[in-house]
Coordinates of C-alpha atoms and ligand atoms in Angstrom, one line a residue:
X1 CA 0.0 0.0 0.0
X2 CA 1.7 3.5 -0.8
X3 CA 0.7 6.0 1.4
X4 CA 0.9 10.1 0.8
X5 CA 0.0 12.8 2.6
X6 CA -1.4 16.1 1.0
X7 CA -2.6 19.1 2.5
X8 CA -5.8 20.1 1.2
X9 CA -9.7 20.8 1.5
X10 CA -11.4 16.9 1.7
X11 CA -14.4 18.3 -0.6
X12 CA -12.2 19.0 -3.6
X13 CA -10.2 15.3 -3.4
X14 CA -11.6 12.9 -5.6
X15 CA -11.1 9.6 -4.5
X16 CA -13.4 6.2 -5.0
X17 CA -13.8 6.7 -0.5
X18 CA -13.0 9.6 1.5
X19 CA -13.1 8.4 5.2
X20 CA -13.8 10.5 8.1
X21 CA -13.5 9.6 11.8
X22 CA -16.6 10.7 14.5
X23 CA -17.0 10.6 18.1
X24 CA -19.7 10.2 20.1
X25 CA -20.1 13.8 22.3
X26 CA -23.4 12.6 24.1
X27 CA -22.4 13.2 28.2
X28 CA -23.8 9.9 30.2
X29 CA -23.7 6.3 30.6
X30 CA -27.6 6.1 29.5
X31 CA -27.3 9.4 27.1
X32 CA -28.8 8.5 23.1
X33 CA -25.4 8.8 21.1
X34 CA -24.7 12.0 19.9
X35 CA -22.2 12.3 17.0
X36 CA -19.7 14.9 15.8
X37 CA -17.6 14.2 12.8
X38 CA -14.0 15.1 13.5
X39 CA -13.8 17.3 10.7
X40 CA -14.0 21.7 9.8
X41 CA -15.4 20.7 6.6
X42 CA -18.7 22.3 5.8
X43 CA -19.4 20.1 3.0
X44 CA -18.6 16.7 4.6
X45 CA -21.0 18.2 7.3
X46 CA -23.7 18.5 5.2
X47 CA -22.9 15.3 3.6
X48 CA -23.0 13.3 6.3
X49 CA -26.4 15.1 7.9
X50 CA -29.1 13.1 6.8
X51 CA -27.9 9.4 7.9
X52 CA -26.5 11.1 11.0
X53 CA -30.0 12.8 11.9
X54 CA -31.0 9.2 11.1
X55 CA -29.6 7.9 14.5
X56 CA -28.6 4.7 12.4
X57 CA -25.0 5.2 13.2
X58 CA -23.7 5.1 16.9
X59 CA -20.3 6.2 16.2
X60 CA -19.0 3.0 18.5
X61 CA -14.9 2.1 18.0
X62 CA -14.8 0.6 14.3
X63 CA -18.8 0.7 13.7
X64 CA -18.9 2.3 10.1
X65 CA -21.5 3.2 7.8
X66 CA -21.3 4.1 3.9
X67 CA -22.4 6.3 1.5
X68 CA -22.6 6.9 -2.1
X69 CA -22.2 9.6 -4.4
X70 CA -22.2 12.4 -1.0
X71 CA -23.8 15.3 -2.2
X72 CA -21.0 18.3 -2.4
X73 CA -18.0 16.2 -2.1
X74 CA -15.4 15.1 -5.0
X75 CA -15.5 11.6 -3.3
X76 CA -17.1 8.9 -5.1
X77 CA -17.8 7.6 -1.7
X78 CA -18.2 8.9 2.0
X79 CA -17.0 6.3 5.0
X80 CA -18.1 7.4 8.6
X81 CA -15.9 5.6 10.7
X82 CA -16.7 5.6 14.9
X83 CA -14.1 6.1 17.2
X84 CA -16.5 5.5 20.2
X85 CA -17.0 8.0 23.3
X86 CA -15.1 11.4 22.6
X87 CA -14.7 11.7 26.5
X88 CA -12.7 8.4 26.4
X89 CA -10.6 9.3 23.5
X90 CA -7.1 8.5 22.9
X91 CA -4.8 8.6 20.0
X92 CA -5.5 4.3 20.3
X93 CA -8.8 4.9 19.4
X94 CA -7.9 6.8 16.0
X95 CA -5.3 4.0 15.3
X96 CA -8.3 1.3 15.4
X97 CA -10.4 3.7 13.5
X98 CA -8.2 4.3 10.7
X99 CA -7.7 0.5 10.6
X100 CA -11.5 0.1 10.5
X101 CA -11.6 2.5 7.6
X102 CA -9.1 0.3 5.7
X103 CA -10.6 -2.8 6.6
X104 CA -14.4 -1.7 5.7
X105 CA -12.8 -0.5 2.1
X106 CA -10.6 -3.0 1.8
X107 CA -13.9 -5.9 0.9
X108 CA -15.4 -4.2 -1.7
X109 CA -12.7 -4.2 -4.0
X110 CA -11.6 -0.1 -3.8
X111 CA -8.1 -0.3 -4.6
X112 CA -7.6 3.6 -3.7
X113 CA -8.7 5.5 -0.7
X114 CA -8.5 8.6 1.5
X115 CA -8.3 9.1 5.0
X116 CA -9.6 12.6 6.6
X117 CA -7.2 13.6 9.1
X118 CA -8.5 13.9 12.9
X119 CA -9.1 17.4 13.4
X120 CA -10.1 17.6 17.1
X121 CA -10.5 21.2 17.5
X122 CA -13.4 20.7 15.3
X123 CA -15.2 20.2 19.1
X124 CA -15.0 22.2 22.3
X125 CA -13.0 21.7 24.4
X126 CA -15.9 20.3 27.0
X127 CA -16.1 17.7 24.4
X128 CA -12.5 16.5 23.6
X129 CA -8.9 17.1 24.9
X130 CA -6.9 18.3 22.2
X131 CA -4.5 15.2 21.0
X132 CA -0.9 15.6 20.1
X133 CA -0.7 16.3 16.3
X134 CA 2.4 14.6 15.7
X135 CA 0.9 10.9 17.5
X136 CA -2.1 11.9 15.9
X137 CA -1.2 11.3 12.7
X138 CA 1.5 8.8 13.2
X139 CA -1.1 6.6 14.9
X140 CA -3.5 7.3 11.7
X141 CA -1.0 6.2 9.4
X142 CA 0.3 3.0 11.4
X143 CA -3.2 1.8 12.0
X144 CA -4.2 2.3 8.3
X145 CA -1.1 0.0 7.7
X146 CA -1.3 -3.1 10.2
X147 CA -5.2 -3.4 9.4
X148 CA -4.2 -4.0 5.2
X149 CA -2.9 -7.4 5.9
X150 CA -4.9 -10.4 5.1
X151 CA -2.3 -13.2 5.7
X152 CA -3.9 -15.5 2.7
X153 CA 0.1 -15.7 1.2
X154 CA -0.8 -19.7 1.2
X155 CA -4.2 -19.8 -0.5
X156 CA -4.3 -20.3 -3.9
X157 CA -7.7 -18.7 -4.4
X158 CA -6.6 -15.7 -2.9
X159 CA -8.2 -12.3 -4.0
X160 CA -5.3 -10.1 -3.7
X161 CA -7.5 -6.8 -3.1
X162 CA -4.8 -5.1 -1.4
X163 CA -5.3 -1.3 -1.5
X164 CA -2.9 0.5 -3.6
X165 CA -2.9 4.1 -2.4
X166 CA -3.9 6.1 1.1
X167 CA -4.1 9.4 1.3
X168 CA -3.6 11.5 4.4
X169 CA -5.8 14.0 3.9
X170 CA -5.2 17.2 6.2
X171 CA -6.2 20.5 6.1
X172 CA -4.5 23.8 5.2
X173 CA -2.8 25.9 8.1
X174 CA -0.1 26.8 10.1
X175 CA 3.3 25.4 8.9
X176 CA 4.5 24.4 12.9
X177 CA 1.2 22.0 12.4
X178 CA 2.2 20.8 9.4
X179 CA 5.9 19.9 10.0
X180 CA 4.1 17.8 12.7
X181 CA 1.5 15.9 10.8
X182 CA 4.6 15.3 8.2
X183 CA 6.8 13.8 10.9
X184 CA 4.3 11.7 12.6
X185 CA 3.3 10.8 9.0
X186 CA 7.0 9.2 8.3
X187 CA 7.2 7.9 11.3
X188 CA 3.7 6.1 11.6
X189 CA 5.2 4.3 7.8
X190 CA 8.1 3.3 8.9
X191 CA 6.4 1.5 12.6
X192 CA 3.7 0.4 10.5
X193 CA 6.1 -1.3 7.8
X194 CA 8.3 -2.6 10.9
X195 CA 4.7 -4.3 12.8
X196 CA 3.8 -5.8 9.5
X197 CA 7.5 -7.3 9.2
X198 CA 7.3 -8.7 12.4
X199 CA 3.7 -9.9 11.7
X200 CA 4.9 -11.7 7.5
X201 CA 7.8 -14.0 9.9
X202 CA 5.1 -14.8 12.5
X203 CA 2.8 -16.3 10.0
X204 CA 5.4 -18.2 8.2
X205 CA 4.5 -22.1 9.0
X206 CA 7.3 -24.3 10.8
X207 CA 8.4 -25.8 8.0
X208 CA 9.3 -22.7 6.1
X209 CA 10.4 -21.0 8.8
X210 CA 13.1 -22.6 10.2
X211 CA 15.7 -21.2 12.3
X212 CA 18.1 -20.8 9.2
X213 CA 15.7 -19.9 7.5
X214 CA 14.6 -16.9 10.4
X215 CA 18.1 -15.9 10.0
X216 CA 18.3 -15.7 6.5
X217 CA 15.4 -13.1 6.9
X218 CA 16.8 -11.0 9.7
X219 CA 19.9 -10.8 7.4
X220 CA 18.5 -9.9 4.5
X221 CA 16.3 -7.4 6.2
X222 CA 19.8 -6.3 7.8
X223 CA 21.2 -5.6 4.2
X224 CA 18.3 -4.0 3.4
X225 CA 18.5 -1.4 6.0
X226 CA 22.2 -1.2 6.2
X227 CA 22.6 -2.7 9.5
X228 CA 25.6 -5.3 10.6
X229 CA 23.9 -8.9 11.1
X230 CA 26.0 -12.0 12.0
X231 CA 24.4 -15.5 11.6
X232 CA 25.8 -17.9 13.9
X233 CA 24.7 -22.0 14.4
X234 CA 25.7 -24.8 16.7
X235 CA 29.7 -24.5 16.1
X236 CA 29.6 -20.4 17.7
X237 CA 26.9 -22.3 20.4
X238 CA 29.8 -24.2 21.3
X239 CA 32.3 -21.7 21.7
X240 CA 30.6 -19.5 23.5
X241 CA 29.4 -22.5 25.6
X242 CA 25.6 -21.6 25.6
X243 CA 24.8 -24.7 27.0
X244 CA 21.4 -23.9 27.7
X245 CA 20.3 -22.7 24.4
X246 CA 22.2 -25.5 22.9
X247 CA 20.3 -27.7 25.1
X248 CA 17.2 -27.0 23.3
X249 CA 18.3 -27.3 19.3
X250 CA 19.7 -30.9 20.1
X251 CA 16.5 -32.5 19.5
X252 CA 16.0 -31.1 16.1
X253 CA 17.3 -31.4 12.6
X254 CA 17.0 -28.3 12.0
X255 CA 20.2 -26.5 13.5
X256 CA 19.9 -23.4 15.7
X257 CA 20.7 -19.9 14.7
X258 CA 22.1 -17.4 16.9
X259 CA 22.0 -13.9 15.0
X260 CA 23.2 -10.5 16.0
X261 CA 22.0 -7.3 14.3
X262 CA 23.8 -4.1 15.3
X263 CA 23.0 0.0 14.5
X264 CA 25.5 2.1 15.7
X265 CA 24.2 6.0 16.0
X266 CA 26.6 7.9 13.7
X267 CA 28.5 10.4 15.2
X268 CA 29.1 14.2 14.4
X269 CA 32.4 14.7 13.0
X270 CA 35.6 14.8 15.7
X271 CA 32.9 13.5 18.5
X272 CA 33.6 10.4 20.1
X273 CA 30.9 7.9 21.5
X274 CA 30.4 9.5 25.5
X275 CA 32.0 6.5 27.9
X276 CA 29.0 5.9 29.9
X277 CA 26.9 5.9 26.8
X278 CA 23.7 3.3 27.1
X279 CA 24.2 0.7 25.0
X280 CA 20.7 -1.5 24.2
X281 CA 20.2 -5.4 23.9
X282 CA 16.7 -6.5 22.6
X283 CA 16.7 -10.4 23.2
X284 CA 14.1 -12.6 21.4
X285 CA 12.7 -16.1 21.8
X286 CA 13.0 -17.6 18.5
X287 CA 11.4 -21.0 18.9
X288 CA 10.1 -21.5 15.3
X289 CA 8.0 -24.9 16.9
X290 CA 7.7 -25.8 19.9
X291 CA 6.4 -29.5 20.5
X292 CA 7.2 -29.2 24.0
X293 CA 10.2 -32.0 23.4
X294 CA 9.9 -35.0 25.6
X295 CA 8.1 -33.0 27.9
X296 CA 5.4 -33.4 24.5
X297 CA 2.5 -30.7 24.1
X298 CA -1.2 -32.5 23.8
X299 CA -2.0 -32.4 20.4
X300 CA -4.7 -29.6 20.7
X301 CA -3.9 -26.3 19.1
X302 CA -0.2 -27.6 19.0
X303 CA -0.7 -25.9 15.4
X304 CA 0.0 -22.6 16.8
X305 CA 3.2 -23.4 18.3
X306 CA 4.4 -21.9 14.7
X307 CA 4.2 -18.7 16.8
X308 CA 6.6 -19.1 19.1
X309 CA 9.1 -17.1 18.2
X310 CA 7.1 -14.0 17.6
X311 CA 9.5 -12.4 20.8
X312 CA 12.5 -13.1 18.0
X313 CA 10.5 -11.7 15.1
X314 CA 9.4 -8.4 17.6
X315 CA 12.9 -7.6 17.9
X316 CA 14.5 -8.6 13.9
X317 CA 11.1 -6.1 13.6
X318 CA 12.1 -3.4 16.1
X319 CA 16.1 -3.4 14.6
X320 CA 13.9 -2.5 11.2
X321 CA 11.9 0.5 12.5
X322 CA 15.8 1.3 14.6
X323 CA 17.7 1.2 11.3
X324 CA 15.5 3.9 9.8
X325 CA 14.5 5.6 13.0
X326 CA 17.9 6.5 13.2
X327 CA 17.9 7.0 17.3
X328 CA 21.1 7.9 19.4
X329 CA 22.0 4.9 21.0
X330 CA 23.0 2.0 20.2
X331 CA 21.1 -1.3 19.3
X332 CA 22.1 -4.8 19.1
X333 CA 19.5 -7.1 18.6
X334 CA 19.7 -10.8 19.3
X335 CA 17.5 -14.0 18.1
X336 CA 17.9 -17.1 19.9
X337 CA 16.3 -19.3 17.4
X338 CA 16.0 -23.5 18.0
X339 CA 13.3 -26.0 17.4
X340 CA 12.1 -27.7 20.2
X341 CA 11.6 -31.2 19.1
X342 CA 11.7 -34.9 20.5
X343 CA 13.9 -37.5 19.8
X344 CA 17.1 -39.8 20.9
X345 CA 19.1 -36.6 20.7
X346 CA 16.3 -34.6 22.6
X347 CA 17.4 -32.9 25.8
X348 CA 15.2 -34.9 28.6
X349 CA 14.2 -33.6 31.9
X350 CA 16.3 -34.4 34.8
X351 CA 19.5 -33.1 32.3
X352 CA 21.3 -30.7 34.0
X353 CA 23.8 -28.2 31.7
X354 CA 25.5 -25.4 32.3
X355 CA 24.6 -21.7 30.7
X356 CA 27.1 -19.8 29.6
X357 CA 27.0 -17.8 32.4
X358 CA 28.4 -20.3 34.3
X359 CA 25.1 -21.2 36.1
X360 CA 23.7 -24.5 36.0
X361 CA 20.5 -25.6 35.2
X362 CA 18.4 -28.5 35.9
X363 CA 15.6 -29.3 33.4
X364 CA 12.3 -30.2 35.2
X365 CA 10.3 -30.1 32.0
X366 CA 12.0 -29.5 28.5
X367 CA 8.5 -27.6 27.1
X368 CA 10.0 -24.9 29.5
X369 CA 12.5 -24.6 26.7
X370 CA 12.2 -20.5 25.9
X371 CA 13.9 -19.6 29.4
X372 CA 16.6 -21.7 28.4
X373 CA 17.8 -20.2 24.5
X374 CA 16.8 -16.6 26.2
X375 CA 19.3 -17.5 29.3
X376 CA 22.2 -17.5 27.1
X377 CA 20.8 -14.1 24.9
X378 CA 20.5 -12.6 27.4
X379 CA 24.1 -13.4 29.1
X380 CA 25.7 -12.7 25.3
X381 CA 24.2 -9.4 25.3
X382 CA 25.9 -8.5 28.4
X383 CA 28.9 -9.8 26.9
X384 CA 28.7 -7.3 24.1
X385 CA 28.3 -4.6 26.2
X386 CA 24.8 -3.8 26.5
X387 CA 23.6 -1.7 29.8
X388 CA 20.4 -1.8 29.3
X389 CA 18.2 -5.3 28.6
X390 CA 14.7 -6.3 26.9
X391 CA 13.8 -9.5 26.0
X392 CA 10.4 -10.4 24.1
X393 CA 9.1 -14.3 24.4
X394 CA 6.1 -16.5 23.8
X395 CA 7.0 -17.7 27.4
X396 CA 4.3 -19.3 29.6
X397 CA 0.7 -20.1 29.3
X398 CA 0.5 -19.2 32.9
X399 CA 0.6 -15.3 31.6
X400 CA -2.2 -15.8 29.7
X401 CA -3.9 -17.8 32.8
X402 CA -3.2 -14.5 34.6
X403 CA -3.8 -12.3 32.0
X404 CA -6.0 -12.9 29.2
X405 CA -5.7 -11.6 26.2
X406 CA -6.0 -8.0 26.9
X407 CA -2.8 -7.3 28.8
X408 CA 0.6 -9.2 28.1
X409 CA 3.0 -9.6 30.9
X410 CA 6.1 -7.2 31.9
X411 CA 8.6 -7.9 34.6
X412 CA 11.5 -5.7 35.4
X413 CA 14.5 -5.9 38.2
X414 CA 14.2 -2.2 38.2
X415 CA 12.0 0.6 38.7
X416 CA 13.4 3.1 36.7
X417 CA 13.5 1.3 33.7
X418 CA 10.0 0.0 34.3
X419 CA 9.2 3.5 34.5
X420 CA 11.0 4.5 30.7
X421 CA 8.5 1.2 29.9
X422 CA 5.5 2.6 31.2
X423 CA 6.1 5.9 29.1
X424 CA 6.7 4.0 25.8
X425 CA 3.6 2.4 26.1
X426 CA 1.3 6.0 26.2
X427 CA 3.2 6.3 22.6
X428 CA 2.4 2.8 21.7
X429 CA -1.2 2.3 22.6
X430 CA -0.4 -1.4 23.7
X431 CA -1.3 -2.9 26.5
X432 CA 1.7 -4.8 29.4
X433 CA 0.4 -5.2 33.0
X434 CA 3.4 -5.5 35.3
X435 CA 3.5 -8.8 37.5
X436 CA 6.2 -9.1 40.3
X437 CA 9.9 -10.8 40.3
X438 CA 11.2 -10.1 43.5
X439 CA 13.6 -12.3 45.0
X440 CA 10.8 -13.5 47.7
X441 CA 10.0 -15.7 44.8
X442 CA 13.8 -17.2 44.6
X443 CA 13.1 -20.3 45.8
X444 CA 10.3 -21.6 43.3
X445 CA 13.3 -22.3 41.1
X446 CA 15.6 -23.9 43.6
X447 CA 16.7 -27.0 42.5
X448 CA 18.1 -29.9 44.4
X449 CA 20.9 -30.9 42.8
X450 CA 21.9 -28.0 40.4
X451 CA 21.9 -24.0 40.6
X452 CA 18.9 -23.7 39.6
X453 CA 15.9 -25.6 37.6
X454 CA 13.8 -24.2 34.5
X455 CA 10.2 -24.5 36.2
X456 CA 8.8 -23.5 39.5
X457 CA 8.2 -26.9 40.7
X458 CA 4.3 -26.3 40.8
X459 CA 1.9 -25.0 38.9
X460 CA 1.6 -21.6 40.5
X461 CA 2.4 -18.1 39.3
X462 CA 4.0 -19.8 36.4
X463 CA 4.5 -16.6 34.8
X464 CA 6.4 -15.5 37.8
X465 CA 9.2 -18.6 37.6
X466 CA 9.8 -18.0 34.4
X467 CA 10.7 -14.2 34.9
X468 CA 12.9 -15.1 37.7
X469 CA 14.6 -17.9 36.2
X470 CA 16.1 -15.0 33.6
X471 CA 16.5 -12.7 36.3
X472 CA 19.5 -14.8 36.9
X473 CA 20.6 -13.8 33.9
X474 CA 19.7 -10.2 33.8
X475 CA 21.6 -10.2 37.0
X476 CA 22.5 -6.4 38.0
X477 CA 22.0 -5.0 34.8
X478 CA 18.3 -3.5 34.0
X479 CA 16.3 -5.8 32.0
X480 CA 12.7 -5.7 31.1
X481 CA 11.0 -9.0 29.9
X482 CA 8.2 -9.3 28.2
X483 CA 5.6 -11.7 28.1
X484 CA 3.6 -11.9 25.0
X485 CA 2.5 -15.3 24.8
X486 CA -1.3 -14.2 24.7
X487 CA -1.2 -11.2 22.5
X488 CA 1.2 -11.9 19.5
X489 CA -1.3 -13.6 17.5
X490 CA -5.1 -12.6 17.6
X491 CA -7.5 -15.0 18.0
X492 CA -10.4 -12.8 17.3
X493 CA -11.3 -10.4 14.4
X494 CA -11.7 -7.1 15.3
X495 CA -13.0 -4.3 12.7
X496 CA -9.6 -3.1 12.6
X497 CA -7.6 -6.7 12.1
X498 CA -8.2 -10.0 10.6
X499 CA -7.5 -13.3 12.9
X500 CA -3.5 -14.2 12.8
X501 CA -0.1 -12.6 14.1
X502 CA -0.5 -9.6 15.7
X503 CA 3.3 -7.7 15.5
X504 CA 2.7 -6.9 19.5
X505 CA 5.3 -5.0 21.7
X506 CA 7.3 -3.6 18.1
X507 CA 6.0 -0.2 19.0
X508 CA 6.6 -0.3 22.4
X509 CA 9.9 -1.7 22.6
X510 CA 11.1 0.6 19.6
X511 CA 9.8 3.6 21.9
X512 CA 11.6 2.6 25.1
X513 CA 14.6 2.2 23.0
X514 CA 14.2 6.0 21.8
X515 CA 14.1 7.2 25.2
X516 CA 17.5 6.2 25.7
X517 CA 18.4 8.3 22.7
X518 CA 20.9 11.0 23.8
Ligands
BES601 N1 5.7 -21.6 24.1 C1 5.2 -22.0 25.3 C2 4.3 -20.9 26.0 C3 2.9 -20.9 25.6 C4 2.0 -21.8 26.0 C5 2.4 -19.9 24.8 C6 0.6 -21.8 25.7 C7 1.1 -19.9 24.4 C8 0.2 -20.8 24.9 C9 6.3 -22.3 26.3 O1 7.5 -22.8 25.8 C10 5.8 -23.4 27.2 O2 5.4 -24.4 26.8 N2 5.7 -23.1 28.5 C11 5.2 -24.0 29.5 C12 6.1 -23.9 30.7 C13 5.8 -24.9 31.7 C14 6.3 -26.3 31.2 C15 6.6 -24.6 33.0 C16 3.8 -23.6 29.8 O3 3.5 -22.4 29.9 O4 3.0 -24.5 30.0
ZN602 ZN1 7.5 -24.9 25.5
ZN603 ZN1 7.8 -22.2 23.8

């Protein structure tokens, strides 16, 4: 889908759909909806009058309604999309809208479209808070992008009615206000592009996604975007003695890949890089199936165990959006990718192998096999010098136990960093709840005979074992960990996305990584 942005009056564009977002304004739970479009212009107004008098439309989040020929207007077609209660408004909600808007065009076989830009001030101020301009329109843009995606690569009947163009259309004014429309417009492409990235390797099936095949991708992605990407497999495992990772890949044919993708900020001419500089590791799980090993999975909904190393494809995803992002800090990324297979070569529970930290593990359960490959990441990017830590895994049913599929799970060993967190996601619009690793949890990993063991013994606050099992490995440096086994692939279709890999915790890992720009 190419994308533009022009600054102009919406009633003189001719386009085969103009869409233009609303808000309900009426004040009370039991109050009849009362809608305002989010637009100056007189003539989409009038337009719209006669279905809105109609009280057909309720303006809810992603509820649409269509008309043809609207009198006044140069579009062939006018698209009222809702963005539900103005009181509750958020640039999220204008991210799902302007996904709705794609996704309700998208069917009837309109290959080009235009988007009215938000204007908010068309209310009072009683009404609606006045949103950021810049996040207003990046959020416009990157929701127009992840709701194009269909995910039908492998049907042979496929209708291929991808849109070809979207327009930005925003109105005439000040040039301060349009320097930041423009801005949040490149940037909303390039997170958009990065999410969908993330999404295409999530979907890939098992058996074309393998881990040398998942490193083939970040690599070529890497040339792409000019970044440096090594691609490593079971001799570097080896030498670097990531037991624990290598652990994991023995049961497979497949072989593991370990790859490292590295931006470095370029600096101004006779500057050196500051000492105490941050430097940034992003850490993903790259399981590209995960059969649970000997420890084997019940054959129900195994199917989706393709997904498991959507943490790996976040980050490869995030390093994309980095690369072009161009922040002040630098970035190395890391994939731990294995398959976690059974058979006579299988790692078996009761094994006990040392990480390459030095720490030993014993394996209760080899399903549990994510904590392992992200042990060793996690040491290796401390290796390399990073200060700062995220990793991103498909880690434990447990967090979706606690959490559903609303929130996904972050831990953190410390506040501060939590904190930078916490701020990336008001930018992001996604949703972590934080859950607790202090060390009063220690010893549901103590094992018997080894340092530690890779579950928590019982069943309880599973999440919570996991995230201090690589706490261990985090050690003293700040680390975030997030867990998105219940939100990286969407179960549910929503007006704004189709069922399938949802490119969770991109945005808000590439937005905590900016805040450590200098
Ligand atoms: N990849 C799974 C996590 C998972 C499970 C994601 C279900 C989505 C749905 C992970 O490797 C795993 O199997 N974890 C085990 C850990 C247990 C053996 C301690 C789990 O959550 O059951
Ligand atoms: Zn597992
Ligand atoms: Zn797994």
């Amino acid at each position: 889908m190419d994308t533009k942005l022009v600054f102009q009056d919406v009633a003189n564009v001719a386009t085969p759909m103009l869409a233009v977002l609303a808000v309900d304004i009426a004040i009370g739970k039991e109050a009849d909806p009362l809608i305002a479009l989010l637009t100056t212009s007189d003539a989409v107004t009038n337009a719209a009058a006669a279905v809105i008098a109609s009280n057909e439309f309720k303006g809810g989040l992603g509820e649409h309604v269509l008309l043809h020929s609207p009198n006044g207007l140069k579009a062939e077609r006018l698209l009222i999309v809702g963005l539900g209660k103005a009181k509750t408004l958020s640039v999220d909600e204008v991210r799902k809208g302007a996904g709705a808007a794609v996704r309700a065009t998208k069917p009837r076989g309109v290959l080009q479209m235009a988007i009215a830009f938000p204007e908010d001030h068309a209310l009072s101020d009683e009404h609606l808070e006045n949103l950021p301009c810049t996040l207003l329109s990046r959020a416009l843009i990157e929701g127009a992008l992840i709701a194009e995606p269909d995910w039908d690569v492998y049907k042979s009947d496929r209708k291929d009615r991808s849109i070809e163009t979207l327009t930005i259309i925003a109105p005439e004014g000040e040039e301060s206000t349009k320097k930041e429309i423009q801005v949040g417009f490149e940037e909303g492409r390039i997170v958009g592009d990065a999410q969908n990235f993330t999404r295409s390797l999530v979907n890939e099936p098992g058996n074309v996604l393998t881990p040398t095949e998942l490193g083939r991708r970040a690599a070529a992605m890497c040339e792409e975007m000019g970044l440096n990407c090594e691609v490593h497999s079971t001799a570097k495992l080896e030498e670097l003695k990531m037991g624990a990772f290598a652990a994991v890949a023995k049961g497979s044919a497949q072989p593991p890949a370990l790859v490292v993708m590295t931006y470095e900020p370029k600096l101004e001419k006779g500057k050196t890089p500051a000492k105490d500089a941050p430097v940034i590791g992003l850490v993903g799980k790259g399981i590209t199936f995960d059969t649970g090993g000997i420890s084997l999975k019940s054959a129900d909904g195994m199917d989706k165990m393709k997904y498991d190393m959507a943490g790996a494809a976040a980050m490869i995803g995030t390093m994309r959006a980095v690369a072009q992002l161009k922040p002040n800090v630098k970035v190395i990324g890391i994939v731990c990718s294995a398959e976690n297979m059974p058979s006579g070569s299988a790692y078996k529970p009761g094994d006990v192998f040392t990480a390459m930290s030095g720490k030993t593990i014993e394996v209760m359960n080899t399903d549990a096999e994510g904590r392992m490959v992200l042990a060793d990441g996690l040491h290796y990017a401390k290796t390399l010098g990073c200060t700062h830590l995220i990793n991103a895994a498909t880690l434990t049913g447990a967090c979706v136990v606690a959490l559903g599929m609303i929130n996904a799970g972050v831990f953190s060993n410390d506040d501060k960093t939590y904190e930078k967190f916490s701020r990336a996601l008001r930018i992001s619009g996604e949703k972590f709840w934080r859950l607790p690793c202090t060390d009063d949890y220690k010893d549901q990993i103590k094992s018997q005979i080894a340092d530690i063991m890779n579950t928590g013994g019982t069943r309880w606050g599973g999440a919570i074992s996991a995230a201090m099992f690589l706490k261990e490995f985090a050690e003293d440096t700040p680390w975030v960990h997030l867990d998105i086994a219940g939100l990286a692939w969407n179960d549910e279709v929503k007006p704004w996305h189709p069922k399938g890999p949802s490119g969770v915790a991109v945005r808000s890992i590439l937005e905590w990584v900016r805040s450590y720009s200098a």
